[in-house]
mmCIF file of C-alpha atoms in Angstrom:
data_model
loop_
_atom_site.group_PDB
_atom_site.id
_atom_site.type_symbol
_atom_site.label_atom_id
_atom_site.label_comp_id
_atom_site.label_asym_id
_atom_site.label_seq_id
_atom_site.Cartn_x
_atom_site.Cartn_y
_atom_site.Cartn_z
ATOM 1 C CA UNK A 79 -2.933 -18.131 3.284
ATOM 2 C CA UNK A 80 -5.823 -18.148 0.842
ATOM 3 C CA UNK A 81 -9.060 -17.878 2.796
ATOM 4 C CA UNK A 82 -11.169 -19.263 -0.068
ATOM 5 C CA UNK A 83 -12.262 -22.838 0.172
ATOM 6 C CA UNK A 84 -14.344 -24.898 -2.207
ATOM 7 C CA UNK A 85 -18.002 -24.704 -1.227
ATOM 8 C CA UNK A 86 -21.141 -25.416 -3.150
ATOM 9 C CA UNK A 87 -22.790 -22.292 -4.564
ATOM 10 C CA UNK A 88 -25.572 -20.779 -2.495
ATOM 11 C CA UNK A 89 -29.102 -21.728 -3.468
ATOM 12 C CA UNK A 90 -31.421 -19.041 -4.712
ATOM 13 C CA UNK A 91 -32.575 -16.912 -1.799
ATOM 14 C CA UNK A 92 -29.787 -18.090 0.506
ATOM 15 C CA UNK A 93 -26.986 -15.892 1.716
ATOM 16 C CA UNK A 94 -23.576 -16.875 0.368
ATOM 17 C CA UNK A 95 -21.451 -19.000 2.647
ATOM 18 C CA UNK A 96 -18.692 -17.141 4.439
ATOM 19 C CA UNK A 97 -15.382 -18.879 4.916
ATOM 20 C CA UNK A 98 -14.097 -18.942 8.447
ATOM 21 C CA UNK A 99 -10.770 -17.198 8.811
ATOM 22 C CA UNK A 100 -8.706 -16.335 11.872
ATOM 23 C CA UNK A 101 -9.808 -13.321 13.923
ATOM 24 C CA UNK A 102 -8.521 -10.074 12.491
ATOM 25 C CA UNK A 103 -8.618 -11.315 8.907
ATOM 26 C CA UNK A 104 -11.239 -10.488 6.323
ATOM 27 C CA UNK A 105 -13.860 -12.958 5.230
ATOM 28 C CA UNK A 106 -14.185 -13.831 1.561
ATOM 29 C CA UNK A 107 -17.617 -14.874 0.352
ATOM 30 C CA UNK A 108 -18.012 -17.564 -2.278
ATOM 31 C CA UNK A 109 -18.867 -14.762 -4.690
ATOM 32 C CA UNK A 110 -15.390 -13.320 -4.154
ATOM 33 C CA UNK A 111 -16.757 -10.286 -2.302
ATOM 34 C CA UNK A 112 -14.655 -9.334 0.710
ATOM 35 C CA UNK A 113 -16.552 -8.424 3.847
ATOM 36 C CA UNK A 114 -15.044 -6.017 6.350
ATOM 37 C CA UNK A 115 -13.713 -7.028 9.704
ATOM 38 C CA UNK A 116 -16.285 -7.192 12.470
ATOM 39 C CA UNK A 117 -16.640 -3.972 14.458
ATOM 40 C CA UNK A 118 -14.687 -4.124 17.717
ATOM 41 C CA UNK A 119 -14.657 -1.735 20.662
ATOM 42 C CA UNK A 120 -10.842 -1.552 20.561
ATOM 43 C CA UNK A 121 -11.024 -0.456 16.907
ATOM 44 C CA UNK A 122 -13.474 2.324 17.780
ATOM 45 C CA UNK A 123 -11.165 3.496 20.558
ATOM 46 C CA UNK A 124 -8.241 3.658 18.120
ATOM 47 C CA UNK A 125 -10.284 5.755 15.685
ATOM 48 C CA UNK A 126 -11.547 7.994 18.498
ATOM 49 C CA UNK A 127 -8.054 8.543 19.926
ATOM 50 C CA UNK A 128 -6.657 9.355 16.500
ATOM 51 C CA UNK A 129 -9.607 11.603 15.700
ATOM 52 C CA UNK A 130 -9.176 13.550 18.934
ATOM 53 C CA UNK A 131 -5.466 14.069 18.235
ATOM 54 C CA UNK A 132 -6.118 15.091 14.621
ATOM 55 C CA UNK A 133 -8.895 17.521 15.514
ATOM 56 C CA UNK A 134 -6.764 19.062 18.268
ATOM 57 C CA UNK A 135 -3.865 19.503 15.829
ATOM 58 C CA UNK A 136 -6.156 21.119 13.255
ATOM 59 C CA UNK A 137 -7.601 23.481 15.855
ATOM 60 C CA UNK A 138 -4.107 24.437 17.024
ATOM 61 C CA UNK A 139 -3.040 25.240 13.470
ATOM 62 C CA UNK A 140 -6.218 27.267 12.859
ATOM 63 C CA UNK A 141 -5.652 29.295 16.039
ATOM 64 C CA UNK A 142 -1.957 29.843 15.261
ATOM 65 C CA UNK A 143 -2.760 30.976 11.710
ATOM 66 C CA UNK A 144 -5.238 33.574 12.930
ATOM 67 C CA UNK A 145 -7.994 35.172 10.882
ATOM 68 C CA UNK A 146 -7.151 35.841 7.258
ATOM 69 C CA UNK A 147 -9.378 36.594 4.298
ATOM 70 C CA UNK A 148 -8.137 33.503 2.454
ATOM 71 C CA UNK A 149 -8.241 30.338 4.618
ATOM 72 C CA UNK A 150 -4.589 29.301 4.136
ATOM 73 C CA UNK A 151 -4.563 27.073 7.217
ATOM 74 C CA UNK A 152 -7.433 24.915 5.962
ATOM 75 C CA UNK A 153 -5.840 24.635 2.531
ATOM 76 C CA UNK A 154 -2.512 23.566 4.056
ATOM 77 C CA UNK A 155 -4.171 21.124 6.449
ATOM 78 C CA UNK A 156 -6.132 19.435 3.670
ATOM 79 C CA UNK A 157 -3.138 19.210 1.319
ATOM 80 C CA UNK A 158 -0.870 17.777 4.034
ATOM 81 C CA UNK A 159 -3.643 15.361 5.015
ATOM 82 C CA UNK A 160 -4.132 14.258 1.407
ATOM 83 C CA UNK A 161 -0.387 13.618 1.084
ATOM 84 C CA UNK A 162 -0.385 11.605 4.313
ATOM 85 C CA UNK A 163 -3.387 9.577 3.143
ATOM 86 C CA UNK A 164 -1.446 8.795 -0.031
ATOM 87 C CA UNK A 165 1.499 7.519 2.027
ATOM 88 C CA UNK A 166 -0.629 5.677 4.603
ATOM 89 C CA UNK A 167 -1.079 2.304 2.856
ATOM 90 C CA UNK A 168 2.697 1.826 2.578
ATOM 91 C CA UNK A 169 3.287 2.878 6.183
ATOM 92 C CA UNK A 170 0.533 0.583 7.417
ATOM 93 C CA UNK A 171 2.074 -2.336 5.541
ATOM 94 C CA UNK A 172 5.157 -2.140 7.763
ATOM 95 C CA UNK A 173 3.389 -4.024 10.538
ATOM 96 C CA UNK A 174 0.156 -4.190 12.472
ATOM 97 C CA UNK A 175 -1.436 -2.650 9.430
ATOM 98 C CA UNK A 176 -5.020 -2.786 10.609
ATOM 99 C CA UNK A 177 -4.491 -0.989 13.910
ATOM 100 C CA UNK A 178 -2.215 1.670 12.442
ATOM 101 C CA UNK A 179 -4.586 2.181 9.532
ATOM 102 C CA UNK A 180 -7.498 2.771 11.895
ATOM 103 C CA UNK A 181 -5.599 5.166 14.139
ATOM 104 C CA UNK A 182 -3.951 7.111 11.319
ATOM 105 C CA UNK A 183 -6.579 6.999 8.524
ATOM 106 C CA UNK A 184 -10.119 7.594 9.770
ATOM 107 C CA UNK A 185 -8.727 8.609 13.164
ATOM 108 C CA UNK A 186 -5.853 11.087 13.044
ATOM 109 C CA UNK A 187 -6.153 12.173 9.414
ATOM 110 C CA UNK A 188 -9.950 12.078 9.479
ATOM 111 C CA UNK A 189 -9.925 14.451 12.447
ATOM 112 C CA UNK A 190 -7.123 16.563 10.976
ATOM 113 C CA UNK A 191 -8.495 17.149 7.485
ATOM 114 C CA UNK A 192 -11.791 18.908 7.085
ATOM 115 C CA UNK A 193 -14.224 18.944 4.221
ATOM 116 C CA UNK A 194 -16.927 20.600 6.304
ATOM 117 C CA UNK A 195 -14.813 23.637 7.231
ATOM 118 C CA UNK A 196 -13.555 23.874 3.640
ATOM 119 C CA UNK A 197 -17.097 23.840 2.233
ATOM 120 C CA UNK A 198 -18.237 26.387 4.816
ATOM 121 C CA UNK A 199 -15.323 28.673 3.985
ATOM 122 C CA UNK A 200 -16.039 28.460 0.250
ATOM 123 C CA UNK A 201 -19.695 29.306 0.911
ATOM 124 C CA UNK A 202 -18.758 32.179 3.240
ATOM 125 C CA UNK A 203 -16.301 33.666 0.740
ATOM 126 C CA UNK A 204 -18.907 33.514 -2.024
ATOM 127 C CA UNK A 205 -21.657 34.940 0.203
ATOM 128 C CA UNK A 206 -19.509 37.907 1.247
ATOM 129 C CA UNK A 207 -18.691 38.977 -2.303
ATOM 130 C CA UNK A 208 -15.388 37.148 -2.707
ATOM 131 C CA UNK A 209 -16.451 34.768 -5.464
ATOM 132 C CA UNK A 210 -12.976 34.684 -7.030
ATOM 133 C CA UNK A 211 -11.393 33.673 -3.711
ATOM 134 C CA UNK A 212 -14.129 31.082 -3.200
ATOM 135 C CA UNK A 213 -13.356 29.591 -6.604
ATOM 136 C CA UNK A 214 -9.623 29.725 -5.901
ATOM 137 C CA UNK A 215 -10.078 27.949 -2.551
ATOM 138 C CA UNK A 216 -12.273 25.324 -4.177
ATOM 139 C CA UNK A 217 -9.889 24.674 -7.067
ATOM 140 C CA UNK A 218 -6.693 24.937 -5.017
ATOM 141 C CA UNK A 219 -7.871 22.461 -2.399
ATOM 142 C CA UNK A 220 -9.079 19.942 -4.969
ATOM 143 C CA UNK A 221 -6.103 20.320 -7.290
ATOM 144 C CA UNK A 222 -3.383 20.481 -4.658
ATOM 145 C CA UNK A 223 -5.061 17.741 -2.617
ATOM 146 C CA UNK A 224 -5.198 15.360 -5.567
ATOM 147 C CA UNK A 225 -1.592 16.118 -6.510
ATOM 148 C CA UNK A 226 -0.416 15.709 -2.910
ATOM 149 C CA UNK A 227 -2.214 12.371 -2.529
ATOM 150 C CA UNK A 228 -0.734 11.123 -5.803
ATOM 151 C CA UNK A 229 2.746 12.302 -4.787
ATOM 152 C CA UNK A 230 2.450 10.634 -1.392
ATOM 153 C CA UNK A 231 1.310 7.404 -2.982
ATOM 154 C CA UNK A 232 4.082 7.532 -5.574
ATOM 155 C CA UNK A 233 6.793 8.216 -2.998
ATOM 156 C CA UNK A 234 5.503 5.484 -0.721
ATOM 157 C CA UNK A 235 5.494 2.895 -3.509
ATOM 158 C CA UNK A 236 8.801 3.704 -5.238
ATOM 159 C CA UNK A 237 10.535 0.581 -6.473
ATOM 160 C CA UNK A 238 13.747 -0.181 -4.666
ATOM 161 C CA UNK A 239 16.694 1.348 -6.400
ATOM 162 C CA UNK A 240 19.233 -0.927 -7.975
ATOM 163 C CA UNK A 241 22.565 -1.178 -6.260
ATOM 164 C CA UNK A 242 25.080 1.319 -7.584
ATOM 165 C CA UNK A 243 27.651 -1.438 -8.094
ATOM 166 C CA UNK A 244 25.680 -3.222 -10.800
#
């Protein structure tokens, strides 16, 4: 259902009219700008629950990996998270997209992946005389993360294969 309806343009100084759409849908302003859903307590709980699970998983992996000079666990976590974020839109489209997207995206994967630990590790490596490892960690996380996200997105959006009998 198209949420846009014909309305007169807003007068100078007035806020654009917002079309009324069913709860849970996005509002489309006359200007064509989409405004986000209103903030709901249930949405915050979904993000918080996902974030707690993601952070706990990350911590468990960090502990299991132990202390190493090169932070392999953080690199792996961020690459896996980037791949999952690439796949997420297709998974969320399977049903109840908004709730799954909140739990999995900013929740689980937001808590699981970590830019702050990555940046701190790069700084620590550089500060302790391991500039080459710092550069490697920086480049590997960015490069592998971008490739993993692109691969996840590509795999999630593959066109259906033609039947073999054609």
